[in-house]
Amino acid sequence: MAEVVSGVWRVVSGRVGAGFPGVPANRFASRPQGEVTEGCRLPVLRRNQDNEDEWPLAEILSVKDISGRKLFYVHYIDFNKRLDEWVTHDRLDLKKIQFPKKEAKTPTKNGLPGSRPSSPEREVRKTLDLSLQPASTPASGKTLPIPVQITLRFNLPKEREAVPGEPDQPLSSSSCVQPNHRTTKRKVEVVSPATPVPASTETTQASVFPQNGSARRAVAAQPGRKRKSNCLGTDEDSQDSSDGIPSAPRMTGSLVSDRSHDDIITRMKNIECIELGRHRLKPWYFSPYPQELTTLPVLYLCEFCLKYVKSLKCLQRHLTKCDLRHPPGNEIYRKGTISFFEIDGRKNKSYSQNLCLLAKCFLDHKTLYYDTDPFLFYVMTEYDCKGFHIVGYFSKEKESTEDYNVACILTLPPYQRRGYGKLLIEFSYELSKVEGKTGTPEKPLSDLGLLSYRSYWSQTILEILMNLKSENGERPQITINEISEITSIKKEDVISTLQYLNLINYYKGQYILTLSEDIVDGHERAMLKRILRIDSKCLHFTPKDWSKRGKW
């Protein structure tokens, strides 16, 4: 135990920190507890994934007193906000506390305090930087004359090598060429016209094939050599720059949060627990539910209409009146127990707003709009004898000027790591195929969203490349445009995925794609685990022309 004597904590009977065995309580006795205020930084005890104790640096965001016991809301520096939590004082290392620094007073500009006085040179430089930097290019990338239209040509093993065909001749697909031994590599020659495309930066995300253990990162060009292997497109879907500092998010998307209005309220989780059907969910982030509901230990939601109530008794009363057993809207896909419903944000506004409130608990990179009219929502459900239970969803703009086919996408935590995320992504591209368009998700992607999209793009593109076959004794050929048309994946995403997999090399005046045994084996193992797939025959969808306002 610890007691207060003259405002200072001291150890009684040498008891250890509550809840964390083996941590001496006198470790925290060097400073008064009252000195810990909002903005302080200090190490905080937490358990990692391996159930081991660690002391990451954390910032105190809020302090509250419950029955004479102080609790501190901490954000772990360099950790995702979903790990933020309330902790007790015995988990704080007060010996290494860092107090917030007072902000230096700076001259005012245009009557606004804290602004630096500007000079004409600084203003001109800022204007040039804003006008020259592409909106979708990572901060550290630079623009080079790089091809978009690419022709890929396979080099067959010697015993099966045929006369090379013309570089621009298309190829029909069937069986792929199998390497003869472990050192065999598939090579694809790339012949392309020059078109300016921003160069990508080094990607730091984990491999799509973690079980393979042979993931390769993009290798920087050696001094004195031309950097042609790194110049086949933009890595605009990557969330990290080469130095590990996140690049500035693009603000052109319909649901992108510019993070400029973040305050202490929105940085903290405000809902303790959500009961949705047979699941209890622990929210990751702030969601603007009514203030009077944020003090409840559990927030109850109807799993069919997503209406929120304050108690179990209210929920039971609501269920006697709610006649929904599936999301409102049209069921456009059903295979087995999986169904997709298309919901118009204008026609079903109440459901759409409730869905956005629930999704905001698990999405940090999107801002919430109550005006759901411009959006369509595609809700994936799982069917049983009680009805259609929500698994996840994605939303998209009715009219997108930037070829976005997804605005927000979410798989609810109870259904994560079961293949539903890729199923949602695959369904969004299946809709794009019916619409006859190529699409890309709205940026920035969350950390989990980026991994899911990287994995889907890699598996889809590798599946096409590995199924190419030699025809009429000629080497198989395919262009980036053809890959994009087959998959409805935007060309920039195709190119950045090839770079992410480190398949592109420059050899004897041409671009070569090398599919190593590790990549092939990793892809085959990943596809064996991917059981859930979209069957286009089960899709009943007719796209609408939303440019005609009457259809809204």
GROMACS .gro file of N, CA, C and O in nm, residues 73-74 80-86 265-276 279-289 293-301 308 354-364 410-414 416 448:
model
  240
   73TYR      N    1  -0.560   0.916  -1.818
   73TYR     CA    2  -0.579   0.867  -1.955
   73TYR      C    3  -0.451   0.893  -2.032
   73TYR      O    4  -0.409   1.008  -2.047
   74VAL      N    5  -0.387   0.786  -2.081
   74VAL     CA    6  -0.254   0.799  -2.142
   74VAL      C    7  -0.259   0.758  -2.289
   74VAL      O    8  -0.336   0.669  -2.329
   80ASN      N    9  -0.051   0.316  -3.182
   80ASN     CA   10  -0.181   0.354  -3.234
   80ASN      C   11  -0.273   0.399  -3.121
   80ASN      O   12  -0.265   0.348  -3.008
   81LYS      N   13  -0.362   0.492  -3.152
   81LYS     CA   14  -0.451   0.548  -3.051
   81LYS      C   15  -0.546   0.444  -2.993
   81LYS      O   16  -0.603   0.465  -2.885
   82ARG      N   17  -0.569   0.333  -3.062
   82ARG     CA   18  -0.661   0.233  -3.008
   82ARG      C   19  -0.606   0.166  -2.883
   82ARG      O   20  -0.680   0.098  -2.811
   83LEU      N   21  -0.476   0.185  -2.854
   83LEU     CA   22  -0.417   0.129  -2.733
   83LEU      C   23  -0.425   0.224  -2.614
   83LEU      O   24  -0.385   0.187  -2.503
   84ASP      N   25  -0.476   0.347  -2.635
   84ASP     CA   26  -0.489   0.441  -2.525
   84ASP      C   27  -0.581   0.383  -2.418
   84ASP      O   28  -0.676   0.310  -2.448
   85GLU      N   29  -0.555   0.420  -2.292
   85GLU     CA   30  -0.632   0.361  -2.183
   85GLU      C   31  -0.621   0.445  -2.057
   85GLU      O   32  -0.535   0.534  -2.046
   86TRP      N   33  -0.710   0.417  -1.962
   86TRP     CA   34  -0.702   0.475  -1.828
   86TRP      C   35  -0.612   0.387  -1.742
   86TRP      O   36  -0.627   0.265  -1.742
  265ILE      N   37  -1.099   1.623  -2.637
  265ILE     CA   38  -1.219   1.540  -2.629
  265ILE      C   39  -1.216   1.431  -2.735
  265ILE      O   40  -1.236   1.313  -2.707
  266THR      N   41  -1.190   1.468  -2.860
  266THR     CA   42  -1.192   1.370  -2.969
  266THR      C   43  -1.071   1.278  -2.967
  266THR      O   44  -1.071   1.178  -3.039
  267ARG      N   45  -0.969   1.311  -2.889
  267ARG     CA   46  -0.853   1.222  -2.881
  267ARG      C   47  -0.875   1.108  -2.782
  267ARG      O   48  -0.794   1.016  -2.775
  268MET      N   49  -0.983   1.114  -2.707
  268MET     CA   50  -1.007   1.013  -2.604
  268MET      C   51  -1.130   0.929  -2.638
  268MET      O   52  -1.229   0.980  -2.688
  269LYS      N   53  -1.121   0.801  -2.609
  269LYS     CA   54  -1.238   0.714  -2.626
  269LYS      C   55  -1.347   0.758  -2.528
  269LYS      O   56  -1.319   0.783  -2.410
  270ASN      N   57  -1.468   0.768  -2.579
  270ASN     CA   58  -1.576   0.813  -2.493
  270ASN      C   59  -1.680   0.705  -2.465
  270ASN      O   60  -1.768   0.725  -2.383
  271ILE      N   61  -1.672   0.592  -2.533
  271ILE     CA   62  -1.764   0.481  -2.510
  271ILE      C   63  -1.686   0.364  -2.450
  271ILE      O   64  -1.584   0.321  -2.505
  272GLU      N   65  -1.734   0.315  -2.338
  272GLU     CA   66  -1.663   0.207  -2.268
  272GLU      C   67  -1.684   0.073  -2.336
  272GLU      O   68  -1.589  -0.003  -2.357
  273CYS      N   69  -1.808   0.041  -2.372
  273CYS     CA   70  -1.838  -0.091  -2.429
  273CYS      C   71  -1.968  -0.081  -2.508
  273CYS      O   72  -2.058  -0.004  -2.475
  274ILE      N   73  -1.975  -0.158  -2.617
  274ILE     CA   74  -2.094  -0.164  -2.701
  274ILE      C   75  -2.141  -0.308  -2.710
  274ILE      O   76  -2.061  -0.398  -2.738
  275GLU      N   77  -2.270  -0.330  -2.685
  275GLU     CA   78  -2.328  -0.463  -2.703
  275GLU      C   79  -2.408  -0.464  -2.832
  275GLU      O   80  -2.506  -0.391  -2.848
  276LEU      N   81  -2.363  -0.547  -2.926
  276LEU     CA   82  -2.426  -0.558  -3.058
  276LEU      C   83  -2.461  -0.705  -3.081
  276LEU      O   84  -2.373  -0.785  -3.115
  279HIS      N   85  -2.242  -1.004  -2.944
  279HIS     CA   86  -2.104  -0.960  -2.925
  279HIS      C   87  -2.098  -0.835  -2.837
  279HIS      O   88  -2.188  -0.749  -2.842
  280ARG      N   89  -1.993  -0.825  -2.760
  280ARG     CA   90  -1.960  -0.703  -2.689
  280ARG      C   91  -1.830  -0.648  -2.746
  280ARG      O   92  -1.728  -0.719  -2.749
  281LEU      N   93  -1.834  -0.523  -2.789
  281LEU     CA   94  -1.722  -0.461  -2.859
  281LEU      C   95  -1.661  -0.353  -2.771
  281LEU      O   96  -1.734  -0.274  -2.710
  282LYS      N   97  -1.530  -0.349  -2.770
  282LYS     CA   98  -1.459  -0.242  -2.698
  282LYS      C   99  -1.410  -0.142  -2.802
  282LYS      O  100  -1.323  -0.173  -2.883
  283PRO      N  101  -1.467  -0.020  -2.805
  283PRO     CA  102  -1.430   0.077  -2.908
  283PRO      C  103  -1.282   0.112  -2.904
  283PRO      O  104  -1.217   0.106  -2.799
  284TRP      N  105  -1.231   0.154  -3.020
  284TRP     CA  106  -1.091   0.193  -3.032
  284TRP      C  107  -1.073   0.344  -3.027
  284TRP      O  108  -0.971   0.393  -2.981
  285TYR      N  109  -1.173   0.418  -3.077
  285TYR     CA  110  -1.157   0.562  -3.093
  285TYR      C  111  -1.284   0.635  -3.048
  285TYR      O  112  -1.385   0.573  -3.015
  286PHE      N  113  -1.276   0.766  -3.051
  286PHE     CA  114  -1.389   0.853  -3.017
  286PHE      C  115  -1.498   0.842  -3.123
  286PHE      O  116  -1.471   0.830  -3.242
  287SER      N  117  -1.623   0.846  -3.077
  287SER     CA  118  -1.737   0.852  -3.169
  287SER      C  119  -1.842   0.945  -3.108
  287SER      O  120  -1.871   0.935  -2.988
  288PRO      N  121  -1.899   1.035  -3.187
  288PRO     CA  122  -1.987   1.139  -3.132
  288PRO      C  123  -2.128   1.090  -3.101
  288PRO      O  124  -2.227   1.144  -3.151
  289TYR      N  125  -2.139   0.989  -3.018
  289TYR     CA  126  -2.269   0.951  -2.965
  289TYR      C  127  -2.317   1.060  -2.868
  289TYR      O  128  -2.236   1.139  -2.819
  293LEU      N  129  -2.497   0.934  -2.316
  293LEU     CA  130  -2.472   0.790  -2.329
  293LEU      C  131  -2.326   0.754  -2.302
  293LEU      O  132  -2.294   0.636  -2.287
  294THR      N  133  -2.239   0.853  -2.297
  294THR     CA  134  -2.096   0.824  -2.283
  294THR      C  135  -2.058   0.784  -2.141
  294THR      O  136  -1.949   0.732  -2.120
  295THR      N  137  -2.145   0.809  -2.044
  295THR     CA  138  -2.114   0.772  -1.906
  295THR      C  139  -2.164   0.633  -1.870
  295THR      O  140  -2.139   0.586  -1.759
  296LEU      N  141  -2.234   0.567  -1.963
  296LEU     CA  142  -2.288   0.434  -1.935
  296LEU      C  143  -2.179   0.328  -1.943
  296LEU      O  144  -2.088   0.338  -2.027
  297PRO      N  145  -2.186   0.225  -1.861
  297PRO     CA  146  -2.087   0.117  -1.872
  297PRO      C  147  -2.101   0.038  -2.002
  297PRO      O  148  -2.002  -0.012  -2.054
  298VAL      N  149  -2.224   0.026  -2.054
  298VAL     CA  150  -2.249  -0.047  -2.178
  298VAL      C  151  -2.351   0.031  -2.260
  298VAL      O  152  -2.454   0.076  -2.207
  299LEU      N  153  -2.323   0.047  -2.389
  299LEU     CA  154  -2.417   0.107  -2.483
  299LEU      C  155  -2.477  -0.006  -2.566
  299LEU      O  156  -2.404  -0.085  -2.626
  300TYR      N  157  -2.611  -0.014  -2.569
  300TYR     CA  158  -2.678  -0.125  -2.636
  300TYR      C  159  -2.725  -0.081  -2.774
  300TYR      O  160  -2.785   0.026  -2.790
  301LEU      N  161  -2.699  -0.166  -2.877
  301LEU     CA  162  -2.739  -0.139  -3.014
  301LEU      C  163  -2.825  -0.253  -3.066
  301LEU      O  164  -2.796  -0.371  -3.039
  308TYR      N  165  -2.941   0.298  -3.107
  308TYR     CA  166  -2.872   0.289  -2.978
  308TYR      C  167  -2.966   0.326  -2.865
  308TYR      O  168  -3.048   0.418  -2.875
  354ASN      N  169  -2.658   0.585  -3.808
  354ASN     CA  170  -2.623   0.493  -3.700
  354ASN      C  171  -2.504   0.406  -3.738
  354ASN      O  172  -2.419   0.375  -3.654
  355LEU      N  173  -2.498   0.367  -3.865
  355LEU     CA  174  -2.384   0.287  -3.912
  355LEU      C  175  -2.255   0.369  -3.905
  355LEU      O  176  -2.149   0.317  -3.866
  356CYS      N  177  -2.262   0.497  -3.941
  356CYS     CA  178  -2.143   0.583  -3.934
  356CYS      C  179  -2.097   0.602  -3.790
  356CYS      O  180  -1.977   0.603  -3.762
  357LEU      N  181  -2.192   0.617  -3.697
  357LEU     CA  182  -2.154   0.631  -3.556
  357LEU      C  183  -2.084   0.506  -3.505
  357LEU      O  184  -1.984   0.514  -3.433
  358LEU      N  185  -2.135   0.389  -3.541
  358LEU     CA  186  -2.071   0.264  -3.500
  358LEU      C  187  -1.933   0.251  -3.564
  358LEU      O  188  -1.836   0.214  -3.497
  359ALA      N  189  -1.923   0.283  -3.694
  359ALA     CA  190  -1.795   0.268  -3.764
  359ALA      C  191  -1.690   0.362  -3.708
  359ALA      O  192  -1.571   0.329  -3.704
  360LYS      N  193  -1.731   0.482  -3.664
  360LYS     CA  194  -1.633   0.578  -3.612
  360LYS      C  195  -1.564   0.527  -3.487
  360LYS      O  196  -1.452   0.570  -3.455
  361CYS      N  197  -1.626   0.434  -3.416
  361CYS     CA  198  -1.561   0.374  -3.298
  361CYS      C  199  -1.435   0.297  -3.336
  361CYS      O  200  -1.349   0.272  -3.250
  362PHE      N  201  -1.423   0.257  -3.463
  362PHE     CA  202  -1.311   0.173  -3.506
  362PHE      C  203  -1.233   0.233  -3.623
  362PHE      O  204  -1.142   0.170  -3.675
  363LEU      N  205  -1.269   0.354  -3.665
  363LEU     CA  206  -1.198   0.423  -3.772
  363LEU      C  207  -1.151   0.558  -3.720
  363LEU      O  208  -1.231   0.637  -3.671
  364ASP      N  209  -1.021   0.584  -3.734
  364ASP     CA  210  -0.965   0.708  -3.684
  364ASP      C  211  -0.932   0.806  -3.797
  364ASP      O  212  -0.921   0.925  -3.773
  410LEU      N  213  -1.477  -0.124  -4.327
  410LEU     CA  214  -1.457  -0.174  -4.191
  410LEU      C  215  -1.510  -0.315  -4.178
  410LEU      O  216  -1.620  -0.348  -4.226
  411THR      N  217  -1.431  -0.401  -4.115
  411THR     CA  218  -1.477  -0.531  -4.066
  411THR      C  219  -1.485  -0.521  -3.914
  411THR      O  220  -1.386  -0.482  -3.850
  412LEU      N  221  -1.597  -0.551  -3.858
  412LEU     CA  222  -1.613  -0.540  -3.713
  412LEU      C  223  -1.516  -0.635  -3.642
  412LEU      O  224  -1.487  -0.745  -3.692
  413PRO      N  225  -1.462  -0.594  -3.527
  413PRO     CA  226  -1.358  -0.673  -3.459
  413PRO      C  227  -1.390  -0.821  -3.439
  413PRO      O  228  -1.301  -0.905  -3.456
  414PRO      N  229  -1.515  -0.862  -3.406
  414PRO     CA  230  -1.537  -1.006  -3.387
  414PRO      C  231  -1.516  -1.089  -3.513
  414PRO      O  232  -1.498  -1.211  -3.505
  416GLN      N  233  -1.281  -1.006  -3.759
  416GLN     CA  234  -1.152  -0.980  -3.821
  416GLN      C  235  -1.064  -1.105  -3.820
  416GLN      O  236  -1.085  -1.197  -3.744
  448LEU      N  237  -0.444  -0.100  -4.066
  448LEU     CA  238  -0.500  -0.231  -4.100
  448LEU      C  239  -0.556  -0.231  -4.242
  448LEU      O  240  -0.547  -0.331  -4.314
   0.00000   0.00000   0.00000
